[in-house]
Structures are given as C-alpha cells and as structure tokens.
CSV table of C-alpha atoms in Angstrom, one decimal:
chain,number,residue,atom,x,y,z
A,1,UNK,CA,-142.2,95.3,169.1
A,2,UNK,CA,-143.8,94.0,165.8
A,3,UNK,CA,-141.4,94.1,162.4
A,4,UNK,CA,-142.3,97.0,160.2
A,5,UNK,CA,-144.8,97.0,157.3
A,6,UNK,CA,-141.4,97.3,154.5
A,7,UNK,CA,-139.7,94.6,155.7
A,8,UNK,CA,-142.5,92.4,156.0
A,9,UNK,CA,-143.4,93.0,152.3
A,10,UNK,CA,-139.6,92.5,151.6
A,11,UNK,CA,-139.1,89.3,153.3
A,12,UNK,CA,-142.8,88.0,152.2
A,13,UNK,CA,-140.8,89.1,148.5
A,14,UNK,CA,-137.8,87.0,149.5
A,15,UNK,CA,-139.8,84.1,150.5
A,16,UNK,CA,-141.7,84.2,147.3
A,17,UNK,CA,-138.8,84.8,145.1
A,18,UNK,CA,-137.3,81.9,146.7
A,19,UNK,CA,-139.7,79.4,146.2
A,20,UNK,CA,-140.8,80.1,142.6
A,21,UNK,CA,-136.8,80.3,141.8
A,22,UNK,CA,-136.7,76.2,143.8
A,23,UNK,CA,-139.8,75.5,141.7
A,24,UNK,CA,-138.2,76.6,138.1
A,25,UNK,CA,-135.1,75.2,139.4
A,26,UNK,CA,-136.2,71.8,139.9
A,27,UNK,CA,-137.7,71.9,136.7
A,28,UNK,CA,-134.7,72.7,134.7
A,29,UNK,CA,-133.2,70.2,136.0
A,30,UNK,CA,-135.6,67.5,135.1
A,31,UNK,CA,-135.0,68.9,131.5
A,32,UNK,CA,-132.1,69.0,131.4
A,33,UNK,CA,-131.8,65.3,132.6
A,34,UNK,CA,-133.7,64.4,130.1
A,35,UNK,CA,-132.0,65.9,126.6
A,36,UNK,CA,-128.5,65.2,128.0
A,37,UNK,CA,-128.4,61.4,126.9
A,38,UNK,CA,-125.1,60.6,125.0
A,39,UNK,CA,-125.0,60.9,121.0
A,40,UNK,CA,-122.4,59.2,119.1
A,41,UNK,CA,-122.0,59.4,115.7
A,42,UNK,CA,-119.6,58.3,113.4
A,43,UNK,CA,-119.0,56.7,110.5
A,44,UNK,CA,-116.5,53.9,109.0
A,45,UNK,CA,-114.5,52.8,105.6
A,46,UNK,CA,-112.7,50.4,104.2
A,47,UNK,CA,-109.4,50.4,102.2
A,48,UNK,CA,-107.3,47.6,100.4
A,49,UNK,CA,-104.0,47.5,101.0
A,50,UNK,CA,-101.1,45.5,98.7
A,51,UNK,CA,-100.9,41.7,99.5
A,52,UNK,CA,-104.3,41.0,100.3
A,53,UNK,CA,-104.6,43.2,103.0
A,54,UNK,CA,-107.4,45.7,103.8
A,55,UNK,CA,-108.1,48.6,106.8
A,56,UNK,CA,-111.2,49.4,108.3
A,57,UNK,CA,-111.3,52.5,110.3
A,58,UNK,CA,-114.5,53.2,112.4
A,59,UNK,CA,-114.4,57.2,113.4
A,60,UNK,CA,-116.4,57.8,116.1
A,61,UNK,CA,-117.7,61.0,118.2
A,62,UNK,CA,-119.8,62.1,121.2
A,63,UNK,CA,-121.4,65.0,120.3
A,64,UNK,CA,-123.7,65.2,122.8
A,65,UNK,CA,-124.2,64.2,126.4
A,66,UNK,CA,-121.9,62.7,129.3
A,67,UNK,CA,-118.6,60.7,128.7
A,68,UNK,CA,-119.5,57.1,127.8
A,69,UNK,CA,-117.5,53.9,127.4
A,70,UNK,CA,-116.2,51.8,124.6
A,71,UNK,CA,-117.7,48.1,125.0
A,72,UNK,CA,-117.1,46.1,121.9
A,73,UNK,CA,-117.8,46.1,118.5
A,74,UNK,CA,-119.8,43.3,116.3
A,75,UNK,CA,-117.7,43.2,113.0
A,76,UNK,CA,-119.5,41.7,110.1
A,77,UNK,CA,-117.2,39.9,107.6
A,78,UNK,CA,-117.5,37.0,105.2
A,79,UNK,CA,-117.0,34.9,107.7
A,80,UNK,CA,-120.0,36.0,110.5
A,81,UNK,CA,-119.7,38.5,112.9
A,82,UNK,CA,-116.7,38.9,114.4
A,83,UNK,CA,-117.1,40.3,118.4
A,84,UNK,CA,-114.5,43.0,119.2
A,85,UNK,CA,-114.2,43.7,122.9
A,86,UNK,CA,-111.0,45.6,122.8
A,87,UNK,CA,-107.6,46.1,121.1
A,88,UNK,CA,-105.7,42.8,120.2
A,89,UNK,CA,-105.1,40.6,117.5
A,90,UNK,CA,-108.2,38.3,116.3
A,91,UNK,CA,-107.9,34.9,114.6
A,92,UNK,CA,-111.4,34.8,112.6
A,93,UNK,CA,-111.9,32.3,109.4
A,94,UNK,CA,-108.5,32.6,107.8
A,95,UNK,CA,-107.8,36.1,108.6
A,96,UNK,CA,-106.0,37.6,111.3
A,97,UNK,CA,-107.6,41.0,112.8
A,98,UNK,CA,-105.3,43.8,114.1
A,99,UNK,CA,-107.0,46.2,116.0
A,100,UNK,CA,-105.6,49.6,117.7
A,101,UNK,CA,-107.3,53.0,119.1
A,102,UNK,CA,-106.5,56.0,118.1
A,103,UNK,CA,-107.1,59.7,119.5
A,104,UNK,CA,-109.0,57.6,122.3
A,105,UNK,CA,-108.1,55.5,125.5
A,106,UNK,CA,-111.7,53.4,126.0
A,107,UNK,CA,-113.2,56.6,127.1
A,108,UNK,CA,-115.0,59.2,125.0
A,109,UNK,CA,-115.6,62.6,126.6
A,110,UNK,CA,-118.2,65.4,125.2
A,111,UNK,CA,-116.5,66.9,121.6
A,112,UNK,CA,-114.0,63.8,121.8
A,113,UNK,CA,-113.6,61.4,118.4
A,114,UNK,CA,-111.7,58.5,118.7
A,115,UNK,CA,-111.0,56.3,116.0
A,116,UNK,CA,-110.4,52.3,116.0
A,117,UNK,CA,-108.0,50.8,112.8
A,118,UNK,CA,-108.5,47.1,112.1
A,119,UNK,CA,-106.4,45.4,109.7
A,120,UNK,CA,-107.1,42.4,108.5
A,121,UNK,CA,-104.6,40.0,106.5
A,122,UNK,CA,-106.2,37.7,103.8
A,123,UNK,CA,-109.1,40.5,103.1
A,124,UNK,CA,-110.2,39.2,100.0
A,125,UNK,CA,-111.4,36.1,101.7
A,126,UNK,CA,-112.7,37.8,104.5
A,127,UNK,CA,-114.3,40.8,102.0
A,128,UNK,CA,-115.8,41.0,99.3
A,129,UNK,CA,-116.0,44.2,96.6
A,130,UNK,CA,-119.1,45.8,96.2
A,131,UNK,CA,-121.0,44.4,99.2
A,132,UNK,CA,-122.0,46.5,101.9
A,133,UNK,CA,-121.2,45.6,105.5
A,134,UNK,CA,-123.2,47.0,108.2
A,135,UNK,CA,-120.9,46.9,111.9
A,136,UNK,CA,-122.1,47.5,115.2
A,137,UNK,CA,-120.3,49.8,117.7
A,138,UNK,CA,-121.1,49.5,121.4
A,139,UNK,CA,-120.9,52.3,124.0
A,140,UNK,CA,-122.6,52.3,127.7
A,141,UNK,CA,-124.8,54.7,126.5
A,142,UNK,CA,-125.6,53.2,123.5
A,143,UNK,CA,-125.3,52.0,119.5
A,144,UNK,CA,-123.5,53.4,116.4
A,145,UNK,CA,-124.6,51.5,113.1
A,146,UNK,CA,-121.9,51.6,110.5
A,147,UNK,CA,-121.2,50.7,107.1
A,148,UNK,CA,-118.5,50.1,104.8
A,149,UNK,CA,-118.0,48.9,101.2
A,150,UNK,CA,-114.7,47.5,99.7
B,1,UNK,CA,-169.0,113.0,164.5
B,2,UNK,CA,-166.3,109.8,164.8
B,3,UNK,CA,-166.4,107.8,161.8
B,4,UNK,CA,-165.8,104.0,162.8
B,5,UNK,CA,-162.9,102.1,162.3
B,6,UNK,CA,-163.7,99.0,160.5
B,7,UNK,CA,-160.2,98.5,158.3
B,8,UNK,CA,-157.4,96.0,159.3
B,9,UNK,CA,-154.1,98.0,160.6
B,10,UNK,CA,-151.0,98.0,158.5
B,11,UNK,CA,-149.1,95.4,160.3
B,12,UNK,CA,-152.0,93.0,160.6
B,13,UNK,CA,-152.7,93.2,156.9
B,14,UNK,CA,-148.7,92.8,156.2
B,15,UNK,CA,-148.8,89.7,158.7
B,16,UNK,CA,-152.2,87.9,156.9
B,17,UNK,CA,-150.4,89.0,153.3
B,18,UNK,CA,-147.2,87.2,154.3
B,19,UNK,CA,-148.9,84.4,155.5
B,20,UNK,CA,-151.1,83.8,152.4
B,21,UNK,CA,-148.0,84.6,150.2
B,22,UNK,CA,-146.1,82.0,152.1
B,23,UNK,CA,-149.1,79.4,152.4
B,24,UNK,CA,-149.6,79.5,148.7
B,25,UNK,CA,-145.8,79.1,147.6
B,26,UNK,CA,-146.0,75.4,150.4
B,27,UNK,CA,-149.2,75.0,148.0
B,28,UNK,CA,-146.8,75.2,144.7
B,29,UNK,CA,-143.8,73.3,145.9
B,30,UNK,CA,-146.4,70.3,147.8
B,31,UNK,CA,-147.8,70.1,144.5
B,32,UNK,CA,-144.7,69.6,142.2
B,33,UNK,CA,-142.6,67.8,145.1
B,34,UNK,CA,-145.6,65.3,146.0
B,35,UNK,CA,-149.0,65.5,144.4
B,36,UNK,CA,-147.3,66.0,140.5
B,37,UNK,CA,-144.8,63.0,140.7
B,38,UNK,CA,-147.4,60.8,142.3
B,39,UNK,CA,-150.9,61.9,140.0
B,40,UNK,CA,-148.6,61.7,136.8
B,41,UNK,CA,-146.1,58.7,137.9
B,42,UNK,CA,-144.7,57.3,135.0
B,43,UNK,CA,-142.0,56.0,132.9
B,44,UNK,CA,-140.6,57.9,130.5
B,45,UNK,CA,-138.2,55.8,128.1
B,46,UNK,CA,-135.6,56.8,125.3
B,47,UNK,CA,-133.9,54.3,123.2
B,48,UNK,CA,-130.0,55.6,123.0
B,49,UNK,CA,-128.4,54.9,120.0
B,50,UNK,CA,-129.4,52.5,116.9
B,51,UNK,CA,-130.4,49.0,118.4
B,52,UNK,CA,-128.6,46.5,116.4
B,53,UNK,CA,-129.9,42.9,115.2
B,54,UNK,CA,-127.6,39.9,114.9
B,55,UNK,CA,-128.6,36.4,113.5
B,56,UNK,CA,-126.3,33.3,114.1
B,57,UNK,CA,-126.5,29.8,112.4
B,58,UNK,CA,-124.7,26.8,114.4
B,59,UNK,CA,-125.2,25.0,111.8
B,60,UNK,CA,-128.3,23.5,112.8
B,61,UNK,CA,-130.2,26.8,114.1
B,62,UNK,CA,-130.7,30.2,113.8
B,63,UNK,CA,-130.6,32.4,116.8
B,64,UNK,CA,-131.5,35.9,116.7
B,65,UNK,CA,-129.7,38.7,119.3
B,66,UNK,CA,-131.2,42.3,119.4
B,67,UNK,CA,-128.8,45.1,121.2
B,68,UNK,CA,-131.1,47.8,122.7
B,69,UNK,CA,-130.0,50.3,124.8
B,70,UNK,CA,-132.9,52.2,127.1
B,71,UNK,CA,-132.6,54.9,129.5
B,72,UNK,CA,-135.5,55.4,131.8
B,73,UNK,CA,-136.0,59.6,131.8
B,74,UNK,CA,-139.1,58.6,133.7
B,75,UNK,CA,-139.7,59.1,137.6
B,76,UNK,CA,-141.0,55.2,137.8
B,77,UNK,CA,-139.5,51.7,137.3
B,78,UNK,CA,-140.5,50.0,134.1
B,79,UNK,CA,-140.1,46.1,133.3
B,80,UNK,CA,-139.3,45.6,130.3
B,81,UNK,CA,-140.7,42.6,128.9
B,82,UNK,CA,-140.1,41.2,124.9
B,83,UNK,CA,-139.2,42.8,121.8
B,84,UNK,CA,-141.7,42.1,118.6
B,85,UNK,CA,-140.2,41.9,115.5
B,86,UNK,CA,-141.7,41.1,111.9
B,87,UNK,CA,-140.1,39.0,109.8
B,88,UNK,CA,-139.7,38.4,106.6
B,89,UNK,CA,-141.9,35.9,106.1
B,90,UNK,CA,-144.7,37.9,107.7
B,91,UNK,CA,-144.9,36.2,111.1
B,92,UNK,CA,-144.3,38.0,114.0
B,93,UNK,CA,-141.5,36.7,116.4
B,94,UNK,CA,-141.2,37.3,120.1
B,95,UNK,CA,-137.3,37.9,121.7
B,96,UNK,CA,-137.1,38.1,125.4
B,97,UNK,CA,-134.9,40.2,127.1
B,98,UNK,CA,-131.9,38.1,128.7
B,99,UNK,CA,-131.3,38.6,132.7
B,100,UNK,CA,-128.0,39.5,132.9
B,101,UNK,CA,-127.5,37.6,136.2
B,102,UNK,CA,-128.4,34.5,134.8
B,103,UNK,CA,-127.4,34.9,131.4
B,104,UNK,CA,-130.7,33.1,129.9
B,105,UNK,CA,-134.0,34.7,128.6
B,106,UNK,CA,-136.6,35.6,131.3
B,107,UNK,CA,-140.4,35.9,130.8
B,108,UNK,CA,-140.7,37.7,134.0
B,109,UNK,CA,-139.1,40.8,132.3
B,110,UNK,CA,-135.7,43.3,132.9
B,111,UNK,CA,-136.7,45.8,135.6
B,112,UNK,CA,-134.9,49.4,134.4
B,113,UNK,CA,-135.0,51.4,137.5
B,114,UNK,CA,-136.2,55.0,137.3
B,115,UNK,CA,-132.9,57.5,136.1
B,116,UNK,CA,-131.0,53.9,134.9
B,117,UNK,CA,-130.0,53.0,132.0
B,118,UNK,CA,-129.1,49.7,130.4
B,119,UNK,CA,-127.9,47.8,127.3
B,120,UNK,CA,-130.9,44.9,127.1
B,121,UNK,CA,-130.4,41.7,124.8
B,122,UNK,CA,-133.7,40.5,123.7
B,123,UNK,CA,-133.3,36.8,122.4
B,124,UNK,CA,-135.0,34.5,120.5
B,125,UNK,CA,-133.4,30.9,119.4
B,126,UNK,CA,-134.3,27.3,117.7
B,127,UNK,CA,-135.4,28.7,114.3
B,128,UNK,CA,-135.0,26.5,111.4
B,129,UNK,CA,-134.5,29.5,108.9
B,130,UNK,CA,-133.4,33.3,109.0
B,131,UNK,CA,-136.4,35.3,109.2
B,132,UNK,CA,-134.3,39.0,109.2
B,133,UNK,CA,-132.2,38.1,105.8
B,134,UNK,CA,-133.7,40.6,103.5
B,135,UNK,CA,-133.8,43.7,104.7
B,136,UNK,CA,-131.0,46.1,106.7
B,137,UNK,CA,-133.8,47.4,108.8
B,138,UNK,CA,-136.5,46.4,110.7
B,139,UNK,CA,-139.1,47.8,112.4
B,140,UNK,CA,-140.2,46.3,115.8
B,141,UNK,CA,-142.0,47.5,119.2
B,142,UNK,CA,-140.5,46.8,122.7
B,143,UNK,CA,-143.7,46.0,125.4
B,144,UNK,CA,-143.0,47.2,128.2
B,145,UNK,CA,-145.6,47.7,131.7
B,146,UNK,CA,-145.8,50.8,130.1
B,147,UNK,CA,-146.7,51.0,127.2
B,148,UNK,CA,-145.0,50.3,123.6
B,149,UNK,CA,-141.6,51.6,122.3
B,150,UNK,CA,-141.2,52.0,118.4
B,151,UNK,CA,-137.9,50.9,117.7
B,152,UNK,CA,-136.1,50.4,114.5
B,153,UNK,CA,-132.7,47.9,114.5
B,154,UNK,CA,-130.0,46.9,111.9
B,155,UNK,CA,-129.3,44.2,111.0
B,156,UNK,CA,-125.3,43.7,111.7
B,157,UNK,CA,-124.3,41.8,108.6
C-alpha cells in the first residue's frame, strides 16, 4: 500500500523546509564567524604625584567579540620602551615601575574593562610634560594604541 | 464514447514531485557544501586591533619590530610573507615576518591556517638611521599569497 498524496506533499514540505533551513543555517554561521572578532578599546592617562612620582592608568574594554587574553604591554618612556608582560615591579633607566590590575585577572570577557595602574618613582626623569606618549597594549586577539601626556 | 487516459495518477505525480523537490534541495546543499567553497576558495583576512611599530637603537643600529595581529575569516590557508613600509626618507623598507619556532625572520613566509588567528612580528634590522621618527602613523601593505592588506601601524614611542 502506497503513502497517501497529503503526506507525501507534507513530508516532500519537511524535506524542503529542512534543507533550506541547513542552507541559511550554515550561512549565518559563517557570518557570524566572521563579525565576532574581539574589539578592545580603551584609553590611558597620566598623573603626577608628590615626590617625583607619576601614575599611568591604561583602561581597557572588550566591547565586542570572545574573551581574549592580556599579553604585555610596550611602555614608551624617556628612557625607550619599556616591555610589560605582567604585574611586578620594573627596574627601567632610573625609575622603578609598579604595576597592578585592577577590575581584571589577565582575562577580559565580552562587556568586561579592566584597568592596569603603573607607578613609576623618579617620573620626571622618566617623563617629560607636554610630550605625548603613544603605548602599546597587547591581547591574543589583538592591539590597543594609547596615549598619554604629562 | 471513452475519452483516453493520458494524465499521470495522483500518487505518481506526488512520488516524481517529491523526488524533484528532494533532488533539487541535494543540488543546493552540493553546491554550498562543495562546489561554492572550492569555485570561490579563498582567504579572507582581518587585521584585529591597531598594529603597532617599535624602533630600537643598540647603539650602533636601528632595528624596526611591527606587531600585527591577523585572523584568517577565509575558508583557505594564507602565507603571509613581508610587511612594506614607507619611510621617511621615501624608500620603501621590507620587514619579514619572524617564525615563531625559530625566533629569526623567514623569507619563506608565516602560514595562518584557515579560522586561526595569530599575532605576526614583521622585522627588519641593521639600519644606520630611524626611518619611522617623524610621523605617529604609517601606512604600509602586508603581501600575502593572497593578495595585499592595507594596514596602518603606530609608532610606540
């Protein structure tokens, strides 16, 4: 016994449906792929502090995209580039840089800022007012340019 | 007087219907799932982030480091193989990308594997001046097997 005209219209309608849905499927995915890659922006400043001290906090945030990791960051100064690779203290020229985290762990997660605080003892060696300094801030999934001016 | 049946039956008809409907949905999926990705194989790259440019002085030489971070969107391998930068004094200067399991420059290029992405070093060393002291910015063009990528890098300074 054959299967009746209906349900071979409705299954030949499932089978279609089901295709053209896999199709679209696989093609939102691809998309979405695609415009998912991390954004981090941020931004940094710097502040004197008594004794020839100074503070430079770098804010950062992912504001789009999967969690990515801190690296390092490349800290320009009077004395070169200083290379950053975690918390610590930092013997550079004649300065000593301090640097913590703050609101983040190494990790930054979608809507998630984190914030590293660098102080840095004999500053006006190190610094100079009026001059821009441009810092780089490395992630796994890529750059954040920042500047600063004492 | 019997008129003749030439039409198809009801069930028949459904059966060849189905059939078609079916045989042209394999057409669709075969052609996304193997004849799209093959015809239109490529590499799709984005640059994440804002590539950064960093000059040292030994004092004796300059060497110049460029930070660029590619993801390859692409459903192809790519090698990646210098970065072109223009200097200031309006020659053009070549960094290669450094193999990160040797730690040295390579001409033979960085292969970024299709969905991968990668933080690439492009290095180039012995120069007797700074040719990136004047500007934040500069413009430069990653060649790759496929194709050119604009790219614009600070200068970390």
């Amino acid at each position: 016994m054959g299967v009746a005209y209906p349900y071979l219209a409705i299954l030949s309608t499932v089978i279609f449906v089901f295709i053209v849905m896999s199709v679209v499927s696989v093609s939102l995915w691809i998309i979405y792929q695609a415009s998912n890659n991390p954004l981090v922006e941020g931004y940094s400043s710097f502040e004197w502090g008594s004794g020839g001290t100074a503070t430079i906090s770098i804010v950062f945030r992912l504001t789009r995209g999967h969690m990515v990791t801190f690296e390092r960051i490349l800290l320009s100064s009077n004395y070169g580039v200083l290379n950053i690779s975690g918390s610590g203290t930092y013997v550079f020229g004649n300065s000593t840089f301090r640097v913590s985290y703050d609101g983040f762990d190494g990790k930054l997660f979608p809507g998630q800022e984190g914030k590293v605080i660098i102080e840095v003892t004999n500053a006006t060696e190190a610094y100079t007012s009026g001059k821009i300094y441009r810092s780089g801030v490395f992630f796994d999934g890529g750059t954040l340019i920042v500047s600063f001016e004492p | 007087m019997r008129k003749a049946r030439a039409d198809l039956s009801g069930p028949v008809l459904t059966i060849i219907v189905t059939l078609a409907v079916v045989a042209a949905g394999l057409i669709i999926v075969g052609y996304f799932w193997w004849f799209a990705p093959h015809a239109s194989k490529q590499a799709a790259i984005s640059v994440l982030g804002e590539p950064a440019l960093q000059v040292s002085y030994n004092g004796t030489i300059y060497t110049v480091d460029s930070y660029v971070t590619l993801k390859n969107d692409g459903n192809d391998n790519v090698t990646i193989q210098k970065l072109v930068l223009n200097g200031d004094d309006g020659n053009k200067y070549e960094l290669l990308p450094i193999d990160p399991a040797t730690g040295s420059t390579t001409t033979s290029g960085i292969i970024l594997t299709k969905g991968s992405k990668q933080q690439i070093t492009f290095e180039i060393g012995n120069l007797a001046s700074n040719p990136f002291n004047n500007n934040p910015s500069y413009e430069g063009t990653i060649l790759t097997d496929s194709g050119v990528i604009p790219v614009t890098l600070y200068v970390v300074k």
